[in-house]
Amino acid sequence: MQPAQFAVFGHPIGHSLSPQIHRAFAQQFGIALDYRAIDVAPADFAAAVQRFFAEDGVGANVTLPHKAAACALASQRSLAATRAGTANVLTRLEDGQLAAHNTDGAGMVRDITERHSVDLRGHDGLLLGAGGAAHGVAWNLLDAGVETLTIVNRSPAAADALADAIGEPARAHTRYWEDLADLGSFDLIVNATSAGVLGGSLQLPFSLAGARALCYDLSYGVAASGFLAWAKTAGARYAIDGLGMLVETAADAFELWHGKRPQTDPVYAQLRRQYS
Ligand code: ATR
């Protein structure tokens, strides 16, 4: 019998760790699976996904730049996917239609609170960026007890749109990027911009990092290095990349597809050796 078919769709996708993570999870349970990385340009994404599921695909991860398109393709959406307007997991339903999930925010919060043992309750948070990645984590940060979330984006309209969508003005509000030096300090700073992924860097004032600051970059590897170096120089208590988040979000996808909860720590430890 052919093993069950899974895939991750992205563009580019060459360096995706998802195949390695899902194969490692599957090994924990002796599950046979075929997990491929599929590089597809935005114009071809919908057709490629439909072909994959028509040819017995069971589940797919979706990464940049397809997360919004993945959400739009589905006929059912989880609350997290609906709120974010993006999806990183697609699952085939019994009638052949697709369900969209977004496990990014839950994975990030679990990485912070469980792996790094930081309680987010009562934190004043700063969210840098208001694109797809920021949408994927904003609600989860508030649900985890972050007291206030200040959203700052280079283009203010996108920050306003995210704050409006959250609809809790006393807790989630926006400020201008140009005013970062005047905002005082934060306990939590989340870099959800794509500056590092695009090979750029952020010019951030050191005054942003408070004494107990946790600085978290949603990316990992070279893309996260600039922000994490800034955080360390600024004296942040924690400077954490998104590698643990990636493993946690994958674990949620794995559980959706296989009904089993994998152990994430050994897989995280293995990847950490690759991205020290
Ligand atoms: P993603 O899915 O990774 O979030 P996105 O939806 O394109 O990708 O969003 C990218 C985010 O990074 C946006 O908030 C973008 O700011 P703008 O809305 O002003 O474009 C932000 N970003 C990208 N490069 C940046 C840079 N050099 N400085 C500051 N913000 C940057």
GROMACS .gro file of C-alpha atoms and ligand atoms in nm:
model
  307
    1MET     CA    1   0.000   0.000   0.000
    2GLN     CA    2   0.124   0.350  -0.086
    3PRO     CA    3   0.207   0.564   0.221
    4ALA     CA    4  -0.025   0.858   0.293
    5GLN     CA    5   0.065   1.170   0.096
    6PHE     CA    6   0.156   1.501   0.260
    7ALA     CA    7   0.332   1.810   0.130
    8VAL     CA    8   0.440   2.164   0.203
    9PHE     CA    9   0.366   2.429  -0.059
   10GLY     CA   10   0.577   2.744  -0.082
   11HIS     CA   11   0.781   2.965  -0.314
   12PRO     CA   12   1.071   2.925  -0.263
   13ILE     CA   13   1.057   2.602  -0.066
   14GLY     CA   14   1.404   2.449  -0.107
   15HIS     CA   15   1.515   2.506   0.252
   16SER     CA   16   1.190   2.409   0.424
   17LEU     CA   17   1.240   2.202   0.740
   18SER     CA   18   0.883   2.071   0.732
   19PRO     CA   19   0.961   1.742   0.553
   20GLN     CA   20   1.235   1.663   0.806
   21ILE     CA   21   1.011   1.753   1.102
   22HIS     CA   22   0.711   1.550   0.984
   23ARG     CA   23   0.925   1.247   0.901
   24ALA     CA   24   1.077   1.264   1.249
   25PHE     CA   25   0.732   1.285   1.411
   26ALA     CA   26   0.606   0.995   1.199
   27GLN     CA   27   0.901   0.782   1.308
   28GLN     CA   28   0.796   0.825   1.671
   29PHE     CA   29   0.477   0.631   1.593
   30GLY     CA   30   0.603   0.402   1.317
   31ILE     CA   31   0.375   0.581   1.069
   32ALA     CA   32   0.470   0.552   0.702
   33LEU     CA   33   0.420   0.877   0.514
   34ASP     CA   34   0.534   1.050   0.202
   35TYR     CA   35   0.598   1.421   0.272
   36ARG     CA   36   0.715   1.634  -0.021
   37ALA     CA   37   0.814   1.998  -0.068
   38ILE     CA   38   0.630   2.151  -0.364
   39ASP     CA   39   0.757   2.478  -0.510
   40VAL     CA   40   0.477   2.659  -0.687
   41ALA     CA   41   0.439   3.020  -0.800
   42PRO     CA   42   0.137   3.213  -0.673
   43ALA     CA   43  -0.046   3.197  -1.007
   44ASP     CA   44  -0.033   2.816  -1.001
   45PHE     CA   45  -0.097   2.761  -0.631
   46ALA     CA   46  -0.471   2.683  -0.640
   47ALA     CA   47  -0.437   2.437  -0.928
   48ALA     CA   48  -0.139   2.264  -0.765
   49VAL     CA   49  -0.324   2.222  -0.435
   50GLN     CA   50  -0.633   2.087  -0.608
   51ARG     CA   51  -0.421   1.840  -0.804
   52PHE     CA   52  -0.241   1.726  -0.488
   53PHE     CA   53  -0.564   1.656  -0.301
   54ALA     CA   54  -0.732   1.501  -0.608
   55GLU     CA   55  -0.438   1.258  -0.625
   56ASP     CA   56  -0.494   1.131  -0.269
   57GLY     CA   57  -0.316   1.404  -0.075
   58VAL     CA   58  -0.427   1.393   0.288
   59GLY     CA   59  -0.283   1.715   0.428
   60ALA     CA   60  -0.062   2.005   0.332
   61ASN     CA   61   0.139   2.270   0.507
   62VAL     CA   62   0.146   2.607   0.340
   63THR     CA   63   0.414   2.869   0.375
   64LEU     CA   64   0.512   3.198   0.213
   65PRO     CA   65   0.369   3.344   0.001
   66HIS     CA   66   0.057   3.126  -0.013
   67LYS     CA   67  -0.097   3.148   0.336
   68ALA     CA   68  -0.377   3.390   0.244
   69ALA     CA   69  -0.456   3.198  -0.076
   70ALA     CA   70  -0.471   2.873   0.123
   71CYS     CA   71  -0.725   3.022   0.360
   72ALA     CA   72  -0.936   3.147   0.070
   73LEU     CA   73  -0.933   2.805  -0.103
   74ALA     CA   74  -1.089   2.619   0.189
   75SER     CA   75  -1.458   2.563   0.245
   76GLN     CA   76  -1.412   2.536   0.624
   77ARG     CA   77  -1.188   2.751   0.842
   78SER     CA   78  -1.082   2.716   1.204
   79LEU     CA   79  -1.129   3.017   1.430
   80ALA     CA   80  -0.756   3.092   1.415
   81ALA     CA   81  -0.755   3.082   1.035
   82THR     CA   82  -1.067   3.297   1.016
   83ARG     CA   83  -0.922   3.559   1.248
   84ALA     CA   84  -0.583   3.567   1.077
   85GLY     CA   85  -0.720   3.540   0.723
   86THR     CA   86  -0.430   3.304   0.655
   87ALA     CA   87  -0.373   2.931   0.686
   88ASN     CA   88  -0.062   2.717   0.726
   89VAL     CA   89  -0.244   2.383   0.725
   90LEU     CA   90  -0.492   2.235   0.476
   91THR     CA   91  -0.672   1.911   0.543
   92ARG     CA   92  -0.891   1.711   0.307
   93LEU     CA   93  -1.240   1.658   0.440
   94GLU     CA   94  -1.442   1.344   0.373
   95ASP     CA   95  -1.636   1.511   0.091
   96GLY     CA   96  -1.310   1.613  -0.079
   97GLN     CA   97  -1.340   1.978   0.026
   98LEU     CA   98  -1.061   2.145   0.223
   99ALA     CA   99  -1.041   2.271   0.581
  100ALA     CA  100  -0.798   2.551   0.668
  101HIS     CA  101  -0.621   2.589   1.001
  102ASN     CA  102  -0.369   2.835   1.133
  103THR     CA  103  -0.144   2.684   1.399
  104ASP     CA  104   0.123   2.959   1.395
  105GLY     CA  105   0.003   3.160   1.693
  106ALA     CA  106  -0.066   2.860   1.913
  107GLY     CA  107   0.275   2.718   1.825
  108MET     CA  108   0.449   3.041   1.912
  109VAL     CA  109   0.275   3.076   2.246
  110ARG     CA  110   0.350   2.714   2.337
  111ASP     CA  111   0.716   2.763   2.246
  112ILE     CA  112   0.736   3.070   2.472
  113THR     CA  113   0.533   2.945   2.766
  114GLU     CA  114   0.627   2.575   2.772
  115ARG     CA  115   0.971   2.541   2.609
  116HIS     CA  116   1.109   2.868   2.743
  117SER     CA  117   0.888   2.877   3.057
  118VAL     CA  118   0.791   3.242   3.023
  119ASP     CA  119   0.445   3.342   3.146
  120LEU     CA  120   0.310   3.606   2.909
  121ARG     CA  121   0.034   3.725   3.142
  122GLY     CA  122   0.056   4.094   3.221
  123HIS     CA  123   0.320   4.167   2.960
  124ASP     CA  124   0.317   4.486   2.759
  125GLY     CA  125   0.390   4.368   2.408
  126LEU     CA  126   0.518   4.535   2.094
  127LEU     CA  127   0.434   4.369   1.765
  128LEU     CA  128   0.658   4.479   1.478
  129GLY     CA  129   0.485   4.423   1.145
  130ALA     CA  130   0.124   4.386   1.038
  131GLY     CA  131   0.140   4.140   0.750
  132GLY     CA  132   0.040   3.777   0.735
  133ALA     CA  133   0.284   3.663   1.004
  134ALA     CA  134   0.167   3.932   1.248
  135HIS     CA  135  -0.197   3.838   1.185
  136GLY     CA  136  -0.110   3.478   1.261
  137VAL     CA  137   0.012   3.550   1.615
  138ALA     CA  138  -0.165   3.867   1.738
  139TRP     CA  139  -0.480   3.707   1.879
  140ASN     CA  140  -0.288   3.425   2.046
  141LEU     CA  141  -0.066   3.673   2.229
  142LEU     CA  142  -0.373   3.846   2.370
  143ASP     CA  143  -0.537   3.512   2.452
  144ALA     CA  144  -0.218   3.414   2.638
  145GLY     CA  145  -0.267   3.713   2.867
  146VAL     CA  146  -0.049   3.980   2.711
  147GLU     CA  147  -0.195   4.289   2.872
  148THR     CA  148  -0.141   4.541   2.594
  149LEU     CA  149  -0.026   4.494   2.238
  150THR     CA  150   0.118   4.793   2.056
  151ILE     CA  151   0.124   4.725   1.684
  152VAL     CA  152   0.377   4.920   1.481
  153ASN     CA  153   0.417   4.881   1.108
  154ARG     CA  154   0.622   5.068   0.851
  155SER     CA  155   0.296   5.135   0.662
  156PRO     CA  156   0.053   5.253   0.930
  157ALA     CA  157  -0.265   5.154   0.745
  158ALA     CA  158  -0.185   4.783   0.781
  159ALA     CA  159  -0.128   4.823   1.156
  160ASP     CA  160  -0.459   5.006   1.190
  161ALA     CA  161  -0.636   4.731   0.996
  162LEU     CA  162  -0.497   4.464   1.228
  163ALA     CA  163  -0.591   4.658   1.541
  164ASP     CA  164  -0.942   4.716   1.399
  165ALA     CA  165  -0.979   4.346   1.326
  166ILE     CA  166  -0.881   4.262   1.684
  167GLY     CA  167  -1.137   4.514   1.805
  168GLU     CA  168  -1.009   4.559   2.160
  169PRO     CA  169  -0.886   4.920   2.154
  170ALA     CA  170  -0.798   4.928   2.523
  171ARG     CA  171  -0.554   4.638   2.474
  172ALA     CA  172  -0.447   4.645   2.110
  173HIS     CA  173  -0.357   4.977   1.952
  174THR     CA  174  -0.117   5.121   1.698
  175ARG     CA  175   0.168   5.368   1.697
  176TYR     CA  176   0.385   5.507   1.417
  177TRP     CA  177   0.715   5.343   1.322
  178GLU     CA  178   0.881   5.687   1.327
  179ASP     CA  179   0.784   5.720   1.694
  180LEU     CA  180   0.948   5.396   1.815
  181ALA     CA  181   1.209   5.590   2.011
  182ASP     CA  182   0.932   5.765   2.209
  183LEU     CA  183   0.733   5.458   2.309
  184GLY     CA  184   0.930   5.365   2.620
  185SER     CA  185   1.006   5.000   2.691
  186PHE     CA  186   0.822   4.671   2.647
  187ASP     CA  187   0.833   4.330   2.819
  188LEU     CA  188   0.774   4.147   2.493
  189ILE     CA  189   0.888   4.244   2.144
  190VAL     CA  190   0.784   4.023   1.855
  191ASN     CA  191   0.947   4.073   1.519
  192ALA     CA  192   0.683   3.972   1.265
  193THR     CA  193   0.829   4.174   0.980
  194SER     CA  194   0.981   4.003   0.679
  195ALA     CA  195   1.281   4.239   0.684
  196GLY     CA  196   1.527   3.963   0.781
  197VAL     CA  197   1.380   3.712   0.536
  198LEU     CA  198   1.423   3.970   0.261
  199GLY     CA  199   1.786   4.024   0.358
  200GLY     CA  200   1.725   4.366   0.514
  201SER     CA  201   1.758   4.489   0.869
  202LEU     CA  202   1.553   4.694   1.115
  203GLN     CA  203   1.684   5.008   1.279
  204LEU     CA  204   1.536   4.984   1.629
  205PRO     CA  205   1.610   5.201   1.934
  206PHE     CA  206   1.763   5.008   2.226
  207SER     CA  207   1.521   5.184   2.461
  208LEU     CA  208   1.243   4.947   2.346
  209ALA     CA  209   1.377   4.650   2.543
  210GLY     CA  210   1.276   4.658   2.909
  211ALA     CA  211   1.466   4.478   3.186
  212ARG     CA  212   1.262   4.155   3.160
  213ALA     CA  213   1.214   4.181   2.783
  214LEU     CA  214   1.154   3.873   2.578
  215CYS     CA  215   1.245   3.941   2.216
  216TYR     CA  216   1.108   3.687   1.974
  217ASP     CA  217   1.168   3.662   1.601
  218LEU     CA  218   0.919   3.454   1.405
  219SER     CA  219   1.193   3.346   1.166
  220TYR     CA  220   1.513   3.151   1.236
  221GLY     CA  221   1.863   3.117   1.100
  222VAL     CA  222   2.019   3.409   0.915
  223ALA     CA  223   1.681   3.582   0.880
  224ALA     CA  224   1.651   3.618   1.259
  225SER     CA  225   2.014   3.698   1.334
  226GLY     CA  226   1.994   4.078   1.300
  227PHE     CA  227   1.697   4.121   1.533
  228LEU     CA  228   1.837   3.877   1.791
  229ALA     CA  229   2.176   4.052   1.789
  230TRP     CA  230   1.993   4.383   1.846
  231ALA     CA  231   1.797   4.226   2.134
  232LYS     CA  232   2.112   4.098   2.306
  233THR     CA  233   2.286   4.433   2.270
  234ALA     CA  234   1.976   4.607   2.404
  235GLY     CA  235   2.001   4.391   2.717
  236ALA     CA  236   1.691   4.179   2.662
  237ARG     CA  237   1.652   3.892   2.906
  238TYR     CA  238   1.555   3.649   2.631
  239ALA     CA  239   1.635   3.657   2.259
  240ILE     CA  240   1.454   3.368   2.092
  241ASP     CA  241   1.417   3.269   1.728
  242GLY     CA  242   1.119   3.096   1.569
  243LEU     CA  243   1.271   2.748   1.539
  244GLY     CA  244   1.073   2.616   1.835
  245MET     CA  245   0.758   2.777   1.698
  246LEU     CA  246   0.813   2.596   1.368
  247VAL     CA  247   0.833   2.260   1.546
  248GLU     CA  248   0.526   2.336   1.761
  249THR     CA  249   0.314   2.449   1.464
  250ALA     CA  250   0.417   2.131   1.284
  251ALA     CA  251   0.313   1.924   1.586
  252ASP     CA  252  -0.035   2.078   1.573
  253ALA     CA  253  -0.061   1.997   1.203
  254PHE     CA  254   0.060   1.641   1.269
  255GLU     CA  255  -0.205   1.594   1.536
  256LEU     CA  256  -0.478   1.726   1.304
  257TRP     CA  257  -0.377   1.473   1.039
  258HIS     CA  258  -0.282   1.169   1.245
  259GLY     CA  259  -0.475   1.215   1.571
  260LYS     CA  260  -0.152   1.169   1.768
  261ARG     CA  261   0.054   1.420   1.960
  262PRO     CA  262   0.426   1.392   1.875
  263GLN     CA  263   0.709   1.474   2.113
  264THR     CA  264   0.858   1.802   1.999
  265ASP     CA  265   1.163   1.830   2.226
  266PRO     CA  266   1.382   1.568   2.054
  267VAL     CA  267   1.303   1.712   1.711
  268TYR     CA  268   1.368   2.065   1.835
  269ALA     CA  269   1.702   1.956   1.987
  270GLN     CA  270   1.805   1.797   1.659
  271LEU     CA  271   1.719   2.110   1.457
  272ARG     CA  272   1.887   2.335   1.714
  273ARG     CA  273   2.212   2.156   1.643
  274GLN     CA  274   2.171   2.262   1.278
  275TYR     CA  275   2.077   2.622   1.369
  276SER     CA  276   2.282   2.703   1.677
  277ATR     P1  277   0.457   3.791   0.610
  277ATR     O1  278   0.359   3.688   0.566
  277ATR     O2  279   0.597   3.740   0.631
  277ATR     O3  280   0.407   3.868   0.726
  277ATR     P2  281   0.384   4.014   0.450
  277ATR     O4  282   0.240   3.985   0.469
  277ATR     O5  283   0.432   4.057   0.314
  277ATR     O6  284   0.473   3.888   0.485
  277ATR     O7  285   0.426   4.123   0.558
  277ATR     C1  286   0.557   4.169   0.568
  277ATR     C2  287   0.565   4.262   0.688
  277ATR     O8  288   0.701   4.298   0.710
  277ATR     C3  289   0.488   4.391   0.668
  277ATR     O9  290   0.439   4.433   0.794
  277ATR     C4  291   0.599   4.485   0.617
  277ATR    O10  292   0.573   4.621   0.638
  277ATR     P3  293   0.488   4.704   0.528
  277ATR    O11  294   0.343   4.666   0.549
  277ATR    O12  295   0.516   4.843   0.560
  277ATR    O13  296   0.540   4.661   0.393
  277ATR     C5  297   0.712   4.440   0.704
  277ATR     N1  298   0.845   4.474   0.650
  277ATR     C6  299   0.910   4.417   0.547
  277ATR     N2  300   1.033   4.471   0.530
  277ATR     C7  301   1.045   4.565   0.625
  277ATR     C8  302   1.149   4.658   0.662
  277ATR     N3  303   1.267   4.662   0.596
  277ATR     N4  304   1.128   4.740   0.765
  277ATR     C9  305   1.011   4.737   0.833
  277ATR     N5  306   0.909   4.653   0.804
  277ATR    C10  307   0.926   4.568   0.702
   0.00000   0.00000   0.00000
